[in-house]
């Protein structure tokens, strides 16, 4: 596909997702058939052979496959994918089928027709939710993470890993590739005037294993502290500017 015609560049980080590739690619291809797109997989040297399978499917599904030397994390994978992306609209989603590809056209319409700058696939607005029952500890972890992040952004589902955005939202923005909540990082630091949430039904992983571990939780806490400090500095800077204007 001609790089100049690409509208959407979708980044999908992978680590041991071989069991999910066929249904994911089939659903993406069907959902995006009327859209000029590219899919950029960033594989962290998956021991199960995910990267090799992706290489074999690259031509059929308009894939770019980036191979990294080790498990370097979801956030850095997203930014690495963005660096080679050609589309005017960027996006990222999980590879485990928890995010419904069928929602992408509606998310795109929010940008193209409703003037949104960034769109979140949201579990927490009307029409959204979770399919199946989460274990109590996972529900508690998610709830605590959401409560901690709530003052940072007006978006209800700031924990979402299913995001589309205009390229301009992250241009010259000091994003830190840490942890797994790149959506939250962009929501706090990005250049945008309108964010919109599109309801999704989040589907629990059925194949493979979750990547959430103690290190990931620690990285999230570090990220949250950094984002609160970042926002405080911005508020202080804006306050100083306002006082300077008033004096003049």
Coordinates of N, CA and C in Angstrom, one line a residue:
X1 N 0.8 -1.2 0.0 CA 0.0 0.0 0.0 C 0.9 1.2 0.0
X2 N 0.5 2.3 -0.8 CA 1.2 3.5 -0.9 C 1.2 4.2 0.5
X3 N 2.4 4.5 1.0 CA 2.5 5.1 2.3 C 1.8 6.4 2.4
X4 N 1.7 7.2 1.2 CA 1.1 8.5 1.2 C -0.5 8.4 1.4
X5 N -1.1 7.2 1.2 CA -2.5 7.1 1.3 C -3.0 6.6 2.6
X6 N -2.1 6.3 3.5 CA -2.5 5.6 4.8 C -3.2 6.6 5.7
X7 N -4.4 6.3 6.1 CA -5.1 7.1 7.1 C -4.8 6.7 8.5
X8 N -4.8 5.4 8.8 CA -4.7 4.9 10.2 C -3.5 4.0 10.3
X9 N -2.6 4.3 11.3 CA -1.5 3.4 11.6 C -1.8 2.8 13.0
X10 N -2.0 1.5 13.1 CA -2.4 0.9 14.3 C -1.3 0.0 14.9
X11 N -0.8 0.3 16.1 CA 0.3 -0.4 16.7 C -0.3 -1.4 17.7
X12 N 0.3 -2.6 17.5 CA -0.1 -3.7 18.4 C 1.1 -4.4 19.0
X13 N 1.4 -4.1 20.3 CA 2.5 -4.8 20.9 C 2.2 -6.3 21.2
X14 N 3.2 -7.1 21.0 CA 3.0 -8.6 21.3 C 4.1 -9.2 22.1
X15 N 3.7 -10.1 22.9 CA 4.6 -11.0 23.7 C 3.9 -12.3 23.9
X16 N 4.3 -13.4 23.3 CA 3.6 -14.7 23.4 C 2.1 -14.6 23.1
X17 N 1.8 -14.1 21.9 CA 0.4 -14.0 21.6 C 0.0 -14.9 20.3
X18 N 0.8 -15.9 20.1 CA 0.6 -16.7 18.9 C -0.8 -17.3 18.8
X19 N -1.4 -17.6 19.9 CA -2.7 -18.2 19.8 C -3.8 -17.2 19.4
X20 N -3.5 -15.9 19.5 CA -4.5 -14.9 19.2 C -4.4 -14.3 17.9
X21 N -3.3 -14.6 17.1 CA -3.0 -13.9 15.9 C -4.0 -14.1 14.8
X22 N -4.4 -15.3 14.6 CA -5.4 -15.6 13.5 C -6.7 -14.9 13.7
X23 N -7.4 -15.1 14.9 CA -8.6 -14.3 15.0 C -8.5 -12.8 15.1
X24 N -7.4 -12.3 15.6 CA -7.1 -10.9 15.7 C -7.0 -10.3 14.3
X25 N -6.1 -10.9 13.5 CA -5.9 -10.4 12.1 C -7.1 -10.5 11.3
X26 N -7.9 -11.6 11.4 CA -9.1 -11.8 10.6 C -10.1 -10.7 11.0
X27 N -10.3 -10.4 12.3 CA -11.2 -9.4 12.7 C -10.8 -8.0 12.3
X28 N -9.5 -7.7 12.4 CA -9.0 -6.4 12.0 C -9.2 -6.2 10.5
X29 N -8.8 -7.2 9.7 CA -8.9 -7.1 8.3 C -10.4 -6.8 7.9
X30 N -11.3 -7.5 8.5 CA -12.7 -7.4 8.2 C -13.2 -6.0 8.6
X31 N -12.8 -5.5 9.8 CA -13.2 -4.2 10.3 C -12.7 -3.0 9.6
X32 N -11.5 -3.2 9.0 CA -10.8 -2.1 8.4 C -10.8 -2.1 6.8
X33 N -11.6 -3.0 6.3 CA -11.6 -3.2 4.8 C -11.9 -2.0 4.0
X34 N -12.6 -1.0 4.6 CA -13.0 0.2 3.8 C -12.1 1.4 4.2
X35 N -11.0 1.1 5.0 CA -10.1 2.1 5.5 C -8.7 1.9 5.0
X36 N -8.0 3.0 4.6 CA -6.6 2.8 4.3 C -5.8 2.7 5.6
X37 N -5.1 1.6 5.8 CA -4.5 1.4 7.1 C -3.2 0.6 6.9
X38 N -2.5 0.6 8.0 CA -1.3 -0.3 8.2 C -1.4 -0.7 9.6
X39 N -0.9 -2.0 9.9 CA -0.8 -2.5 11.2 C 0.6 -2.7 11.5
X40 N 1.1 -2.2 12.6 CA 2.5 -2.3 13.1 C 2.6 -3.1 14.3
X41 N 3.1 -4.3 14.2 CA 3.3 -5.2 15.3 C 4.7 -5.0 15.9
X42 N 4.8 -4.8 17.2 CA 6.1 -4.7 17.8 C 6.2 -5.9 18.8
X43 N 7.1 -6.8 18.4 CA 7.2 -8.1 19.1 C 8.5 -8.1 20.0
X44 N 8.3 -8.4 21.2 CA 9.4 -8.4 22.2 C 10.1 -9.8 22.3
X45 N 10.5 -10.3 21.1 CA 11.2 -11.6 21.1 C 10.5 -12.7 21.7
X46 N 9.2 -12.8 21.3 CA 8.3 -13.8 22.0 C 8.9 -15.3 21.8
X47 N 9.1 -16.0 22.9 CA 9.6 -17.3 22.9 C 8.7 -18.3 22.1
X48 N 7.4 -18.0 22.0 CA 6.4 -18.9 21.4 C 6.4 -18.8 19.8
X49 N 7.2 -17.9 19.3 CA 7.3 -17.8 17.8 C 6.3 -16.8 17.2
X50 N 5.7 -15.9 18.0 CA 4.8 -14.9 17.5 C 5.4 -14.1 16.4
X51 N 6.6 -13.6 16.6 CA 7.3 -12.8 15.6 C 7.5 -13.5 14.3
X52 N 7.8 -14.7 14.2 CA 8.0 -15.5 13.0 C 6.7 -15.6 12.3
X53 N 5.6 -15.9 13.0 CA 4.3 -16.0 12.3 C 3.9 -14.7 11.7
X54 N 4.1 -13.6 12.4 CA 3.8 -12.3 11.9 C 4.5 -12.0 10.6
X55 N 5.8 -12.4 10.6 CA 6.6 -12.2 9.4 C 6.0 -12.9 8.2
X56 N 5.5 -14.1 8.4 CA 4.9 -14.9 7.3 C 3.6 -14.3 6.8
X57 N 2.9 -13.5 7.7 CA 1.6 -12.9 7.3 C 1.7 -11.5 6.9
X58 N 2.9 -10.9 6.9 CA 3.1 -9.5 6.7 C 2.4 -9.0 5.3
X59 N 2.7 -9.7 4.2 CA 2.2 -9.2 2.9 C 0.7 -9.3 2.9
X60 N 0.1 -10.4 3.4 CA -1.3 -10.6 3.3 C -2.1 -9.6 4.0
X61 N -1.6 -9.1 5.2 CA -2.4 -8.3 6.0 C -1.9 -6.9 6.2
X62 N -1.0 -6.4 5.3 CA -0.4 -5.0 5.4 C 0.3 -4.8 6.7
X63 N 1.1 -5.7 7.1 CA 1.8 -5.6 8.4 C 3.2 -5.1 8.3
X64 N 3.6 -4.3 9.2 CA 5.0 -4.0 9.5 C 5.3 -4.7 10.8
X65 N 6.4 -5.5 10.9 CA 6.7 -6.2 12.1 C 8.1 -5.7 12.6
X66 N 8.1 -5.2 13.8 CA 9.3 -4.8 14.4 C 9.7 -5.8 15.5
X67 N 10.9 -6.3 15.4 CA 11.4 -7.3 16.3 C 12.4 -6.6 17.3
X68 N 12.1 -6.8 18.6 CA 13.0 -6.2 19.6 C 13.7 -7.4 20.3
X69 N 14.8 -7.1 21.0 CA 15.7 -8.1 21.5 C 15.2 -8.7 22.8
X70 N 14.2 -8.1 23.5 CA 13.7 -8.7 24.7 C 12.4 -8.1 25.1
X71 N 12.0 -8.4 26.3 CA 10.7 -7.9 26.8 C 10.9 -6.5 27.4
X72 N 10.7 -5.5 26.5 CA 11.0 -4.1 26.9 C 9.7 -3.3 27.3
X73 N 8.6 -3.9 27.2 CA 7.4 -3.3 27.8 C 6.4 -2.7 26.7
X74 N 5.2 -2.6 27.1 CA 4.1 -2.2 26.2 C 4.3 -0.7 25.8
X75 N 4.5 0.2 26.8 CA 4.6 1.6 26.5 C 5.7 1.9 25.5
X76 N 6.8 1.4 25.7 CA 7.9 1.6 24.7 C 7.7 1.0 23.4
X77 N 6.9 -0.1 23.3 CA 6.5 -0.7 22.1 C 5.6 0.2 21.3
X78 N 4.7 0.8 22.0 CA 3.8 1.8 21.3 C 4.5 2.9 20.7
X79 N 5.5 3.5 21.4 CA 6.2 4.6 20.9 C 7.1 4.2 19.7
X80 N 7.7 3.0 19.8 CA 8.5 2.5 18.7 C 7.7 2.3 17.5
X81 N 6.5 1.8 17.6 CA 5.6 1.7 16.5 C 5.2 3.0 15.9
X82 N 4.9 4.0 16.8 CA 4.6 5.4 16.3 C 5.8 6.0 15.4
X83 N 7.0 5.6 15.8 CA 8.1 6.2 15.1 C 8.2 5.8 13.6
X84 N 7.7 4.6 13.3 CA 7.7 4.2 11.9 C 6.3 4.3 11.2
X85 N 5.3 4.8 11.9 CA 4.0 4.9 11.4 C 3.9 6.0 10.3
X86 N 3.0 5.8 9.4 CA 2.8 6.7 8.2 C 1.5 7.4 8.3
X87 N 0.5 6.9 9.0 CA -0.8 7.5 9.0 C -0.9 8.8 9.7
X88 N -2.0 9.6 9.3 CA -2.2 10.9 10.0 C -3.0 10.6 11.3
X89 N -3.6 9.4 11.5 CA -4.2 9.0 12.7 C -3.4 7.8 13.3
X90 N -3.1 7.9 14.5 CA -2.3 6.8 15.2 C -3.2 6.1 16.2
X91 N -2.9 4.8 16.4 CA -3.7 4.1 17.4 C -2.9 2.9 18.0
X92 N -3.4 2.4 19.1 CA -2.8 1.2 19.7 C -3.9 0.4 20.4
X93 N -3.7 -0.9 20.4 CA -4.6 -1.8 21.1 C -3.8 -3.0 21.5
X94 N -4.5 -3.8 22.4 CA -3.8 -5.1 22.9 C -4.0 -6.2 21.8
X95 N -3.2 -7.2 21.9 CA -3.2 -8.3 20.9 C -4.0 -9.5 21.5
X96 N -4.6 -9.4 22.7 CA -5.2 -10.6 23.3 C -6.7 -10.7 23.1
X97 N -7.2 -9.9 22.1 CA -8.6 -9.9 21.8 C -9.5 -9.3 22.9
X98 N -9.0 -8.6 23.8 CA -9.8 -7.9 24.8 C -10.4 -6.7 24.3
X99 N -9.8 -6.1 23.3 CA -10.3 -4.9 22.6 C -11.0 -5.2 21.3
X100 N -12.2 -4.9 21.1 CA -12.9 -5.3 19.8 C -12.5 -4.5 18.6
X101 N -11.9 -5.1 17.6 CA -11.5 -4.4 16.4 C -12.7 -3.7 15.7
X102 N -13.9 -4.3 15.9 CA -15.1 -3.8 15.2 C -15.5 -2.4 15.6
X103 N -14.9 -1.9 16.7 CA -15.2 -0.6 17.2 C -14.3 0.5 16.6
X104 N -13.3 0.1 15.9 CA -12.3 1.0 15.3 C -13.0 2.0 14.3
X105 N -13.8 1.5 13.4 CA -14.5 2.5 12.5 C -15.3 3.6 13.2
X106 N -16.0 3.2 14.3 CA -16.7 4.2 15.1 C -15.8 5.2 15.8
X107 N -14.6 4.7 16.3 CA -13.6 5.6 16.9 C -13.1 6.5 15.8
X108 N -12.8 6.0 14.6 CA -12.3 6.9 13.6 C -13.3 8.0 13.2
X109 N -14.6 7.6 13.2 CA -15.6 8.6 12.9 C -15.6 9.7 13.9
X110 N -15.3 9.4 15.2 CA -15.3 10.4 16.2 C -14.2 11.5 15.9
X111 N -13.1 11.1 15.2 CA -12.1 12.0 14.9 C -12.4 12.7 13.6
X112 N -12.9 12.0 12.6 CA -13.1 12.5 11.2 C -14.4 13.3 11.1
X113 N -15.4 13.0 11.9 CA -16.7 13.7 11.7 C -17.1 14.5 12.9
X114 N -16.5 14.1 14.1 CA -17.0 14.8 15.3 C -15.9 15.7 15.9
X115 N -14.8 15.9 15.2 CA -13.7 16.8 15.6 C -13.0 16.4 16.9
X116 N -13.0 15.1 17.3 CA -12.2 14.7 18.5 C -10.8 14.6 18.1
X117 N -9.9 14.9 19.0 CA -8.5 14.8 18.8 C -7.9 13.5 19.3
X118 N -8.6 12.9 20.3 CA -8.2 11.6 20.8 C -9.4 10.9 21.3
X119 N -9.5 9.6 21.0 CA -10.6 8.8 21.2 C -10.2 7.6 22.0
X120 N -11.0 7.3 23.1 CA -10.7 6.2 24.0 C -11.8 5.1 23.8
X121 N -11.4 3.9 23.6 CA -12.3 2.8 23.7 C -12.6 2.5 25.2
X122 N -13.8 2.8 25.6 CA -14.1 2.9 27.1 C -15.1 1.9 27.6
X123 N -14.7 1.3 28.7 CA -15.6 0.4 29.4 C -16.6 1.1 30.3
X124 N -16.3 2.4 30.6 CA -17.0 3.1 31.7 C -18.0 4.1 31.3
X125 N -18.3 4.2 30.0 CA -19.4 5.0 29.5 C -20.6 4.2 29.2
X126 N -21.8 4.8 29.0 CA -23.0 4.1 28.7 C -22.8 3.2 27.4
X127 N -23.1 1.9 27.6 CA -22.9 1.0 26.5 C -21.7 0.2 26.6
X128 N -20.8 0.6 27.5 CA -19.5 -0.1 27.7 C -19.6 -1.1 28.9
X129 N -18.6 -1.9 29.0 CA -18.6 -2.8 30.1 C -17.5 -3.9 29.9
X130 N -17.6 -5.0 30.7 CA -16.7 -6.1 30.7 C -17.5 -7.4 30.4
X131 N -17.1 -8.2 29.5 CA -17.7 -9.5 29.2 C -17.2 -10.5 30.2
X132 N -18.1 -11.2 30.9 CA -17.6 -12.2 31.9 C -17.3 -11.5 33.2
X133 N -16.8 -12.3 34.1 CA -16.6 -11.9 35.5 C -15.1 -11.9 35.8
X134 N -14.6 -10.7 36.3 CA -13.2 -10.6 36.7 C -13.0 -11.2 38.1
X135 N -11.9 -11.8 38.4 CA -11.6 -12.2 39.7 C -11.6 -11.0 40.6
X136 N -11.9 -11.2 41.9 CA -12.0 -10.1 42.8 C -10.7 -9.2 42.9
X137 N -9.6 -9.9 42.9 CA -8.3 -9.1 43.0 C -8.1 -8.3 41.8
X138 N -8.5 -8.8 40.6 CA -8.3 -8.0 39.4 C -9.2 -6.8 39.4
X139 N -10.4 -7.0 39.8 CA -11.4 -5.9 39.9 C -10.9 -4.8 40.8
X140 N -10.4 -5.3 42.0 CA -9.9 -4.3 43.0 C -8.6 -3.6 42.5
X141 N -7.7 -4.3 41.8 CA -6.5 -3.6 41.2 C -7.0 -2.5 40.2
X142 N -7.9 -2.9 39.3 CA -8.4 -1.9 38.3 C -9.1 -0.7 38.9
X143 N -9.9 -1.0 39.9 CA -10.6 0.1 40.6 C -9.7 1.1 41.3
X144 N -8.7 0.5 42.0 CA -7.7 1.4 42.7 C -6.9 2.2 41.7
X145 N -6.5 1.6 40.6 CA -5.7 2.3 39.6 C -6.5 3.4 39.0
X146 N -7.8 3.2 38.7 CA -8.7 4.2 38.1 C -8.9 5.4 39.1
X147 N -9.1 5.1 40.4 CA -9.3 6.1 41.4 C -8.1 7.0 41.5
X148 N -6.9 6.4 41.6 CA -5.7 7.1 41.7 C -5.5 8.1 40.5
X149 N -5.9 7.7 39.3 CA -5.6 8.5 38.1 C -6.7 9.5 37.8
X150 N -7.9 9.4 38.5 CA -9.0 10.2 38.1 C -8.8 11.7 38.1
X151 N -8.0 12.2 39.1 CA -7.8 13.7 39.1 C -7.0 14.2 37.9
X152 N -6.3 13.3 37.2 CA -5.4 13.7 36.2 C -6.0 14.0 34.9
X153 N -7.2 13.5 34.6 CA -7.9 13.7 33.3 C -9.4 13.6 33.5
X154 N -10.1 14.2 32.5 CA -11.6 14.2 32.6 C -12.1 12.9 31.9
X155 N -11.3 12.1 31.3 CA -11.7 10.9 30.7 C -12.0 9.8 31.8
X156 N -13.2 9.2 31.6 CA -13.6 8.2 32.7 C -12.7 7.0 32.7
X157 N -12.5 6.4 31.5 CA -11.7 5.2 31.4 C -10.2 5.5 31.0
X158 N -9.5 6.2 31.9 CA -8.2 6.6 31.6 C -7.2 5.4 31.6
X159 N -7.6 4.3 32.1 CA -6.8 3.1 32.1 C -6.9 2.3 30.8
X160 N -7.7 2.8 29.8 CA -7.9 2.0 28.6 C -6.6 2.0 27.8
X161 N -6.3 0.8 27.2 CA -5.2 0.6 26.3 C -5.6 0.6 24.8
X162 N -6.8 1.1 24.6 CA -7.4 1.1 23.2 C -7.7 2.5 22.8
X163 N -6.8 3.1 22.0 CA -6.8 4.6 21.8 C -6.5 4.9 20.3
X164 N -7.2 5.9 19.8 CA -6.9 6.5 18.5 C -6.6 8.0 18.7
X165 N -5.7 8.6 18.0 CA -5.4 10.0 18.2 C -4.9 10.6 16.9
X166 N -5.1 11.9 16.8 CA -4.4 12.6 15.7 C -2.9 12.6 16.0
X167 N -2.1 12.6 14.9 CA -0.6 12.6 15.1 C -0.2 13.9 15.8
X168 N -0.9 15.0 15.6 CA -0.5 16.2 16.2 C -0.6 16.2 17.8
X169 N -1.4 15.3 18.3 CA -1.6 15.2 19.8 C -0.2 14.9 20.5
X170 N 0.7 14.2 19.8 CA 1.9 13.8 20.5 C 3.1 14.5 19.9
X171 N 3.0 15.3 18.9 CA 4.1 16.0 18.4 C 4.8 16.9 19.4
X172 N 6.1 16.7 19.6 CA 6.9 17.5 20.5 C 6.5 17.3 22.0
X173 N 5.9 16.2 22.3 CA 5.4 15.9 23.7 C 6.4 15.0 24.3
X174 N 6.8 15.3 25.5 CA 7.9 14.5 26.2 C 7.3 13.2 26.9
X175 N 6.9 12.3 26.0 CA 6.3 11.0 26.6 C 7.4 10.1 27.1
X176 N 7.1 9.5 28.2 CA 8.1 8.6 28.8 C 7.6 7.2 28.6
X177 N 8.3 6.3 27.9 CA 7.9 4.9 27.6 C 8.1 4.0 28.8
X178 N 7.2 4.1 29.8 CA 7.4 3.4 31.1 C 6.1 2.7 31.4
X179 N 6.2 1.5 31.8 CA 5.0 0.8 32.3 C 4.1 0.3 31.1
X180 N 2.8 0.3 31.3 CA 1.9 -0.2 30.3 C 0.7 0.8 30.1
X181 N 0.6 1.9 30.7 CA -0.5 2.9 30.5 C -0.1 4.1 29.6
X182 N 0.2 3.8 28.4 CA 0.6 4.9 27.5 C -0.6 5.8 27.2
X183 N -1.8 5.3 27.2 CA -3.0 6.1 27.0 C -3.1 7.2 28.1
X184 N -2.8 6.8 29.3 CA -2.9 7.8 30.4 C -1.8 8.9 30.2
X185 N -0.6 8.4 29.8 CA 0.5 9.3 29.6 C 0.2 10.4 28.5
X186 N -0.5 9.9 27.5 CA -0.9 10.8 26.4 C -2.0 11.8 26.8
X187 N -2.9 11.2 27.6 CA -4.1 12.0 28.0 C -3.6 13.2 28.9
X188 N -2.6 12.9 29.7 CA -2.1 14.0 30.6 C -1.2 15.0 29.9
X189 N -0.3 14.5 29.0 CA 0.7 15.3 28.4 C 0.4 15.8 27.0
X190 N -0.6 15.2 26.3 CA -0.9 15.5 24.9 C -1.4 16.8 24.6
X191 N -1.3 17.2 23.3 CA -1.8 18.5 22.9 C -3.2 18.2 22.2
X192 N -4.3 18.5 22.9 CA -5.6 18.2 22.3 C -6.6 19.1 23.1
X193 N -7.7 19.4 22.4 CA -8.8 20.2 23.0 C -10.0 19.3 23.2
X194 N -10.2 18.2 22.5 CA -11.4 17.4 22.6 C -11.0 15.9 22.7
X195 N -11.4 15.3 23.8 CA -11.3 13.8 24.0 C -12.7 13.3 24.0
X196 N -12.8 12.1 23.4 CA -14.1 11.5 23.4 C -14.0 10.0 23.7
X197 N -15.0 9.4 24.4 CA -15.0 8.0 24.7 C -16.1 7.3 23.9
X198 N -15.7 6.2 23.3 CA -16.6 5.3 22.6 C -16.7 4.0 23.4
X199 N -18.0 3.6 23.6 CA -18.2 2.4 24.5 C -17.6 1.1 23.8
X200 N -17.0 0.3 24.6 CA -16.6 -1.0 24.2 C -16.9 -2.0 25.2
X201 N -17.1 -3.3 24.8 CA -17.2 -4.4 25.7 C -15.9 -5.1 25.8
X202 N -15.2 -4.9 26.9 CA -13.9 -5.5 27.1 C -14.0 -7.0 27.4
X203 N -13.3 -7.8 26.6 CA -13.5 -9.2 26.7 C -12.3 -9.8 27.4
X204 N -12.5 -10.6 28.4 CA -11.4 -11.2 29.1 C -10.6 -12.1 28.2
X205 N -9.3 -12.1 28.4 CA -8.4 -13.0 27.7 C -8.8 -14.4 27.8
X206 N -8.8 -15.1 26.6 CA -9.2 -16.5 26.6 C -8.0 -17.4 26.2
X207 N -7.0 -16.8 25.6 CA -5.8 -17.6 25.2 C -4.5 -16.9 25.7
X208 N -3.5 -17.6 26.1 CA -2.3 -17.0 26.6 C -2.5 -16.6 28.1
X209 N -1.5 -15.9 28.6 CA -1.5 -15.5 30.0 C -1.3 -14.0 30.1
X210 N -1.8 -13.4 31.2 CA -1.8 -12.0 31.4 C -0.3 -11.6 31.7
X211 N 0.0 -10.3 31.2 CA 1.3 -9.7 31.4 C 1.4 -8.9 32.7
X212 N 0.3 -8.8 33.5 CA 0.3 -8.0 34.7 C 1.0 -8.7 35.8
X213 N 2.1 -8.0 36.3 CA 2.9 -8.6 37.4 C 3.2 -7.5 38.4
X214 N 4.0 -7.8 39.4 CA 4.4 -6.9 40.4 C 5.2 -5.7 39.8
X215 N 6.1 -6.0 38.9 CA 6.9 -5.0 38.3 C 6.0 -4.0 37.5
X216 N 5.0 -4.5 36.8 CA 4.1 -3.6 36.1 C 3.3 -2.7 37.1
X217 N 2.9 -3.2 38.2 CA 2.2 -2.4 39.2 C 3.2 -1.3 39.8
X218 N 4.4 -1.7 40.0 CA 5.4 -0.7 40.5 C 5.6 0.4 39.5
X219 N 5.8 0.0 38.2 CA 6.0 1.0 37.2 C 4.8 1.9 37.0
X220 N 3.6 1.4 37.3 CA 2.4 2.3 37.2 C 2.4 3.3 38.4
X221 N 2.8 2.9 39.5 CA 2.9 3.9 40.7 C 3.9 5.0 40.4
X222 N 5.1 4.6 39.8 CA 6.1 5.5 39.5 C 5.6 6.5 38.4
X223 N 4.8 5.9 37.4 CA 4.3 6.8 36.4 C 3.3 7.8 36.9
X224 N 2.4 7.3 37.9 CA 1.4 8.2 38.4 C 2.0 9.3 39.2
X225 N 3.1 9.1 40.0 CA 3.8 10.1 40.7 C 4.3 11.1 39.7
X226 N 5.0 10.6 38.6 CA 5.6 11.5 37.6 C 4.5 12.4 37.0
X227 N 3.3 11.8 36.7 CA 2.3 12.6 36.0 C 1.7 13.6 36.9
X228 N 1.5 13.3 38.2 CA 1.0 14.3 39.1 C 2.0 15.5 39.2
X229 N 3.3 15.2 39.3 CA 4.3 16.2 39.3 C 4.3 17.1 38.0
X230 N 4.2 16.4 36.9 CA 4.1 17.0 35.6 C 2.9 18.0 35.6
X231 N 1.8 17.5 36.0 CA 0.6 18.4 35.9 C 0.7 19.6 36.9
X232 N 1.3 19.3 38.1 CA 1.5 20.4 39.0 C 2.4 21.5 38.5
X233 N 3.5 21.0 37.8 CA 4.4 22.0 37.1 C 3.7 22.8 36.1
X234 N 2.8 22.2 35.3 CA 2.1 22.9 34.3 C 1.2 23.9 34.9
X235 N 0.5 23.6 35.9 CA -0.5 24.5 36.6 C 0.3 25.7 37.2
X236 N 1.5 25.4 37.8 CA 2.3 26.5 38.4 C 2.8 27.4 37.3
X237 N 3.2 26.8 36.2 CA 3.8 27.6 35.1 C 2.7 28.5 34.5
X238 N 1.5 28.0 34.3 CA 0.3 28.7 33.8 C 0.0 29.9 34.8
X239 N 0.0 29.6 36.1 CA -0.3 30.6 37.1 C 0.7 31.7 37.0
X240 N 2.0 31.4 36.9 CA 3.0 32.5 36.8 C 2.8 33.3 35.5
X241 N 2.4 32.7 34.4 CA 2.2 33.5 33.2 C 1.0 34.4 33.4
X242 N -0.1 33.9 34.0 CA -1.3 34.7 34.2 C -0.9 36.0 35.1
X243 N -0.1 35.8 36.2 CA 0.2 36.9 37.0 C 1.1 37.9 36.3
X244 N 2.0 37.4 35.4 CA 2.8 38.3 34.6 C 2.0 39.2 33.7
X245 N 1.0 38.6 33.0 CA 0.1 39.3 32.2 C -0.7 40.4 32.9
X246 N -1.2 40.0 34.1 CA -2.0 40.9 34.9 C -1.1 42.1 35.3
X247 N 0.1 41.9 35.7 CA 1.0 43.0 36.1 C 1.3 44.0 34.9
X248 N 1.4 43.4 33.7 CA 1.6 44.2 32.5 C 0.4 45.0 32.1

